[in-house]
């Protein structure tokens, strides 16, 4: 028990150090300082709101406010991209950290998920608070489901980062495909559309996507009036996929960790 506790403390310290390393790099490498952490996701959200709102026939999409609808989709997908795709594209920048024997690739991906997740949560809470003051009403119908959906997305993001790293190890050219994967997910993860508004023939091909599942479930958690296609969207499905995918990738990582350190 003492050894386990000691190892756990070391692991927590390692993750904390990497998070601090990420914070310092991001703050001092952009000209906006601390606020630069939030500019990219908020800027992207602002741009699409400015595109959507003037041409919208109403202030709602599938019975959910435009701002909340787009915020959930864009912030969730940004979270996925920054915590799973970007770390793999810039993986070589973490190479000096692996000179410390306590630091492993999995620590980098855990830390990145925590760090980017915290930024997205701050942005999401800010938007919810602004909407609260504008509408003078609480806009979260099911807080538990909202939190659980975001938590499962975090695990999906972490597992995906391991999956992308393994693919990069097996296929060295795979890293060049990551920007294209990000673009495909941008248009297929429910960022700009509700699954209920998609033609029936396309729904089965999109609904397998756990990011879309998390986005749609979170929208429903914000407003119970949101039109959710319960035939294809299920919290149970999201939970099962998350558990199986994370277990599978942790198993693969455990087998290949030493090889991943060499690349």
CSV table of C-alpha atoms in Angstrom, one decimal:
chain,number,residue,atom,x,y,z
A,1,UNK,CA,0.0,0.0,0.0
A,2,UNK,CA,2.9,2.4,0.8
A,3,UNK,CA,4.5,1.7,-2.5
A,4,UNK,CA,1.3,2.1,-4.4
A,5,UNK,CA,0.7,5.5,-2.6
A,6,UNK,CA,4.2,6.6,-3.4
A,7,UNK,CA,3.8,5.7,-7.1
A,8,UNK,CA,0.5,7.4,-7.3
A,9,UNK,CA,2.0,10.6,-5.8
A,10,UNK,CA,4.8,10.5,-8.3
A,11,UNK,CA,2.3,10.1,-11.2
A,12,UNK,CA,0.2,13.0,-9.9
A,13,UNK,CA,3.3,15.2,-9.7
A,14,UNK,CA,4.4,14.1,-13.2
A,15,UNK,CA,1.0,15.1,-14.7
A,16,UNK,CA,1.0,18.3,-12.7
A,17,UNK,CA,4.5,19.2,-14.1
A,18,UNK,CA,3.4,18.5,-17.7
A,19,UNK,CA,0.3,20.6,-17.3
A,20,UNK,CA,2.4,23.4,-16.0
A,21,UNK,CA,4.8,22.9,-18.9
A,22,UNK,CA,1.8,23.1,-21.4
A,23,UNK,CA,0.6,26.3,-19.6
A,24,UNK,CA,3.9,28.0,-19.8
A,25,UNK,CA,4.4,27.1,-23.5
A,26,UNK,CA,0.9,28.3,-24.5
A,27,UNK,CA,1.0,31.5,-22.5
A,28,UNK,CA,4.5,32.6,-23.6
A,29,UNK,CA,4.4,31.5,-27.2
A,30,UNK,CA,1.4,33.7,-28.1
A,31,UNK,CA,1.3,37.5,-28.0
A,32,UNK,CA,-2.0,37.6,-26.1
A,33,UNK,CA,-0.6,35.9,-23.0
A,34,UNK,CA,-3.1,34.1,-20.7
A,35,UNK,CA,-6.0,35.3,-22.8
A,36,UNK,CA,-4.5,33.6,-25.8
A,37,UNK,CA,-5.5,30.2,-24.2
A,38,UNK,CA,-9.1,31.1,-25.0
A,39,UNK,CA,-8.9,33.0,-28.2
A,40,UNK,CA,-8.8,30.1,-30.6
A,41,UNK,CA,-12.0,28.3,-29.5
A,42,UNK,CA,-13.9,31.5,-28.6
A,43,UNK,CA,-12.8,33.1,-31.9
A,44,UNK,CA,-14.0,30.1,-33.9
A,45,UNK,CA,-17.3,30.1,-32.0
A,46,UNK,CA,-17.7,33.8,-32.6
A,47,UNK,CA,-17.1,33.5,-36.4
A,48,UNK,CA,-19.7,30.8,-36.9
A,49,UNK,CA,-22.2,32.6,-34.7
A,50,UNK,CA,-21.8,35.7,-36.9
A,51,UNK,CA,-22.3,33.5,-40.0
A,52,UNK,CA,-25.3,31.7,-38.6
A,53,UNK,CA,-27.3,34.3,-36.8
A,54,UNK,CA,-27.9,36.9,-39.6
A,55,UNK,CA,-29.2,34.1,-41.9
A,56,UNK,CA,-31.2,32.2,-39.3
A,57,UNK,CA,-35.0,32.2,-39.7
A,58,UNK,CA,-35.4,31.8,-35.9
A,59,UNK,CA,-33.3,32.0,-32.7
A,60,UNK,CA,-33.4,28.2,-32.3
A,61,UNK,CA,-32.2,25.0,-33.8
A,62,UNK,CA,-34.3,21.9,-33.0
A,63,UNK,CA,-35.8,23.9,-30.1
A,64,UNK,CA,-32.4,24.9,-28.7
A,65,UNK,CA,-31.1,28.5,-28.6
A,66,UNK,CA,-28.6,29.1,-31.5
A,67,UNK,CA,-25.8,30.2,-29.2
A,68,UNK,CA,-26.1,27.1,-27.0
A,69,UNK,CA,-26.5,24.8,-30.0
A,70,UNK,CA,-23.3,26.0,-31.7
A,71,UNK,CA,-21.3,26.5,-28.5
A,72,UNK,CA,-21.8,22.9,-27.5
A,73,UNK,CA,-20.8,21.5,-31.0
A,74,UNK,CA,-17.9,23.8,-31.6
A,75,UNK,CA,-16.4,23.6,-28.1
A,76,UNK,CA,-16.7,19.8,-27.8
A,77,UNK,CA,-15.1,19.3,-31.2
A,78,UNK,CA,-12.4,21.8,-30.4
A,79,UNK,CA,-11.7,19.9,-27.2
A,80,UNK,CA,-11.4,16.7,-29.2
A,81,UNK,CA,-9.0,18.3,-31.7
A,82,UNK,CA,-6.8,20.0,-29.1
A,83,UNK,CA,-6.5,17.0,-26.8
A,84,UNK,CA,-6.1,14.1,-29.3
A,85,UNK,CA,-5.1,15.4,-32.8
A,86,UNK,CA,-2.9,18.4,-32.0
A,87,UNK,CA,-0.7,16.5,-29.4
A,88,UNK,CA,0.0,13.8,-32.0
A,89,UNK,CA,0.8,16.4,-34.7
A,90,UNK,CA,3.3,18.1,-32.4
A,91,UNK,CA,4.4,15.0,-30.6
A,92,UNK,CA,8.2,15.7,-31.3
A,93,UNK,CA,8.0,18.8,-29.2
A,94,UNK,CA,7.5,16.6,-26.1
A,95,UNK,CA,10.6,14.5,-26.9
A,96,UNK,CA,12.9,16.3,-24.3
A,97,UNK,CA,10.4,15.3,-21.5
A,98,UNK,CA,11.0,11.7,-22.1
A,99,UNK,CA,14.6,12.1,-20.9
A,100,UNK,CA,13.0,11.8,-17.5
A,101,UNK,CA,12.3,8.1,-16.9
A,102,UNK,CA,9.2,8.9,-14.9
A,103,UNK,CA,7.5,10.5,-17.9
A,104,UNK,CA,5.8,8.3,-20.5
A,105,UNK,CA,3.7,9.1,-23.6
A,106,UNK,CA,0.5,8.3,-21.7
A,107,UNK,CA,1.4,11.0,-19.2
A,108,UNK,CA,1.5,13.6,-22.0
A,109,UNK,CA,-1.9,12.6,-23.3
A,110,UNK,CA,-3.5,12.5,-19.8
A,111,UNK,CA,-2.1,16.0,-19.1
A,112,UNK,CA,-3.2,17.4,-22.4
A,113,UNK,CA,-6.7,16.1,-21.9
A,114,UNK,CA,-6.8,17.7,-18.4
A,115,UNK,CA,-5.4,21.0,-19.6
A,116,UNK,CA,-7.5,21.5,-22.7
A,117,UNK,CA,-10.6,20.2,-20.8
A,118,UNK,CA,-10.2,22.8,-18.2
A,119,UNK,CA,-10.0,25.6,-20.8
A,120,UNK,CA,-13.1,24.3,-22.6
A,121,UNK,CA,-15.0,24.1,-19.3
A,122,UNK,CA,-14.1,27.7,-18.4
A,123,UNK,CA,-15.3,28.8,-21.9
A,124,UNK,CA,-18.5,26.7,-21.6
A,125,UNK,CA,-19.3,28.1,-18.1
A,126,UNK,CA,-18.7,31.6,-19.3
A,127,UNK,CA,-21.2,31.2,-22.2
A,128,UNK,CA,-23.8,29.6,-19.9
A,129,UNK,CA,-23.4,32.5,-17.4
A,130,UNK,CA,-23.8,35.0,-20.2
A,131,UNK,CA,-26.9,33.3,-21.4
A,132,UNK,CA,-28.3,33.1,-17.9
A,133,UNK,CA,-28.0,36.9,-17.4
A,134,UNK,CA,-29.5,37.5,-20.8
A,135,UNK,CA,-32.4,35.2,-20.4
A,136,UNK,CA,-32.9,35.5,-16.7
A,137,UNK,CA,-33.4,31.8,-16.3
A,138,UNK,CA,-31.5,28.6,-15.6
A,139,UNK,CA,-30.7,26.9,-18.9
A,140,UNK,CA,-29.5,23.5,-17.7
A,141,UNK,CA,-32.3,20.9,-17.5
A,142,UNK,CA,-30.1,18.0,-16.5
A,143,UNK,CA,-26.7,18.9,-14.9
A,144,UNK,CA,-25.8,15.3,-14.2
A,145,UNK,CA,-26.2,14.2,-17.8
A,146,UNK,CA,-24.3,17.2,-19.0
A,147,UNK,CA,-21.3,16.5,-16.7
A,148,UNK,CA,-21.3,12.8,-17.5
A,149,UNK,CA,-21.5,13.4,-21.2
A,150,UNK,CA,-18.5,15.8,-21.0
A,151,UNK,CA,-16.6,13.3,-18.8
A,152,UNK,CA,-17.1,10.5,-21.3
A,153,UNK,CA,-16.0,12.7,-24.1
A,154,UNK,CA,-12.8,13.4,-22.2
A,155,UNK,CA,-12.1,9.7,-21.9
A,156,UNK,CA,-12.9,9.3,-25.7
A,157,UNK,CA,-10.4,12.1,-26.4
A,158,UNK,CA,-7.7,10.5,-24.3
A,159,UNK,CA,-8.3,7.1,-25.8
A,160,UNK,CA,-8.2,8.6,-29.3
A,161,UNK,CA,-4.9,10.3,-28.6
A,162,UNK,CA,-3.5,6.8,-27.8
A,163,UNK,CA,-5.1,5.4,-30.9
A,164,UNK,CA,-3.6,8.1,-33.2
A,165,UNK,CA,-0.2,7.6,-31.6
A,166,UNK,CA,-0.3,3.9,-32.2
A,167,UNK,CA,-1.4,4.4,-35.8
A,168,UNK,CA,1.5,6.8,-36.2
A,169,UNK,CA,3.9,4.2,-34.8
A,170,UNK,CA,2.5,1.5,-37.2
A,171,UNK,CA,2.2,3.8,-40.2
A,172,UNK,CA,4.7,6.7,-40.1
A,173,UNK,CA,2.8,8.6,-42.7
A,174,UNK,CA,-0.4,8.7,-40.6
A,175,UNK,CA,0.5,12.0,-38.9
A,176,UNK,CA,0.0,13.7,-42.3
A,177,UNK,CA,-3.5,12.4,-42.3
A,178,UNK,CA,-4.5,14.0,-39.0
A,179,UNK,CA,-5.5,17.4,-40.3
A,180,UNK,CA,-7.8,15.7,-42.8
A,181,UNK,CA,-9.3,13.6,-40.0
A,182,UNK,CA,-9.9,16.8,-38.1
A,183,UNK,CA,-11.7,18.3,-41.1
A,184,UNK,CA,-13.9,15.3,-41.6
A,185,UNK,CA,-14.9,15.2,-37.9
A,186,UNK,CA,-15.6,18.9,-38.1
A,187,UNK,CA,-18.4,18.3,-40.6
A,188,UNK,CA,-19.7,14.9,-39.3
A,189,UNK,CA,-19.9,15.4,-35.5
A,190,UNK,CA,-23.0,17.5,-35.2
A,191,UNK,CA,-21.2,20.8,-34.9
A,192,UNK,CA,-23.6,22.6,-37.2
A,193,UNK,CA,-26.6,20.3,-37.4
A,194,UNK,CA,-29.0,18.3,-35.3
A,195,UNK,CA,-29.1,14.6,-36.1
A,196,UNK,CA,-32.9,14.8,-36.1
A,197,UNK,CA,-32.7,17.1,-39.1
A,198,UNK,CA,-30.5,14.8,-41.2
A,199,UNK,CA,-32.1,12.5,-43.8
A,200,UNK,CA,-32.9,9.1,-42.5
A,201,UNK,CA,-30.6,7.3,-44.9
A,202,UNK,CA,-27.6,9.1,-43.5
A,203,UNK,CA,-28.3,8.8,-39.8
A,204,UNK,CA,-26.8,5.3,-39.3
A,205,UNK,CA,-23.5,6.4,-40.8
A,206,UNK,CA,-23.2,9.4,-38.5
A,207,UNK,CA,-24.7,8.1,-35.3
A,208,UNK,CA,-21.8,5.7,-34.5
A,209,UNK,CA,-19.6,8.7,-33.8
A,210,UNK,CA,-19.2,9.1,-30.0
A,211,UNK,CA,-18.4,12.8,-30.4
A,212,UNK,CA,-21.7,13.4,-32.1
A,213,UNK,CA,-23.4,11.3,-29.4
A,214,UNK,CA,-21.8,13.4,-26.6
A,215,UNK,CA,-22.7,16.7,-28.4
A,216,UNK,CA,-26.4,15.7,-28.9
A,217,UNK,CA,-26.8,14.3,-25.4
A,218,UNK,CA,-25.3,17.5,-23.9
A,219,UNK,CA,-27.7,19.7,-26.0
A,220,UNK,CA,-30.6,17.7,-24.6
A,221,UNK,CA,-29.2,18.1,-21.1
A,222,UNK,CA,-29.2,21.9,-21.6
A,223,UNK,CA,-32.8,22.1,-22.7
A,224,UNK,CA,-35.3,19.3,-22.3
A,225,UNK,CA,-37.2,20.7,-25.3
A,226,UNK,CA,-34.3,19.9,-27.6
A,227,UNK,CA,-35.4,17.5,-30.4
A,228,UNK,CA,-33.2,14.4,-29.8
A,229,UNK,CA,-33.4,11.4,-32.1
A,230,UNK,CA,-33.6,8.7,-29.5
A,231,UNK,CA,-33.6,6.0,-32.1
A,232,UNK,CA,-29.9,6.8,-32.8
A,233,UNK,CA,-28.7,8.8,-29.8
A,234,UNK,CA,-28.2,6.9,-26.5
A,235,UNK,CA,-26.2,7.6,-23.3
A,236,UNK,CA,-25.9,3.8,-22.9
A,237,UNK,CA,-24.3,3.5,-26.3
A,238,UNK,CA,-21.8,6.4,-25.5
A,239,UNK,CA,-21.0,4.7,-22.1
A,240,UNK,CA,-20.4,1.3,-23.6
A,241,UNK,CA,-18.3,2.6,-26.6
A,242,UNK,CA,-16.2,4.7,-24.2
A,243,UNK,CA,-15.5,1.8,-21.8
A,244,UNK,CA,-14.6,-0.7,-24.6
A,245,UNK,CA,-12.5,1.8,-26.6
A,246,UNK,CA,-10.5,3.0,-23.6
A,247,UNK,CA,-9.9,-0.6,-22.3
A,248,UNK,CA,-8.8,-1.7,-25.8
A,249,UNK,CA,-6.4,1.3,-26.2
A,250,UNK,CA,-4.9,1.0,-22.7
A,251,UNK,CA,-4.2,-2.7,-23.5
A,252,UNK,CA,-2.6,-1.8,-26.8
A,253,UNK,CA,-0.6,1.0,-25.1
A,254,UNK,CA,0.6,-1.4,-22.4
A,255,UNK,CA,2.1,-3.7,-25.0
A,256,UNK,CA,3.7,-1.0,-27.2
A,257,UNK,CA,4.8,1.6,-24.6
A,258,UNK,CA,8.5,0.9,-24.9
A,259,UNK,CA,8.3,1.1,-28.7
A,260,UNK,CA,6.4,4.4,-28.6
A,261,UNK,CA,9.1,5.9,-26.5
A,262,UNK,CA,11.6,5.3,-29.4
A,263,UNK,CA,9.6,7.4,-31.8
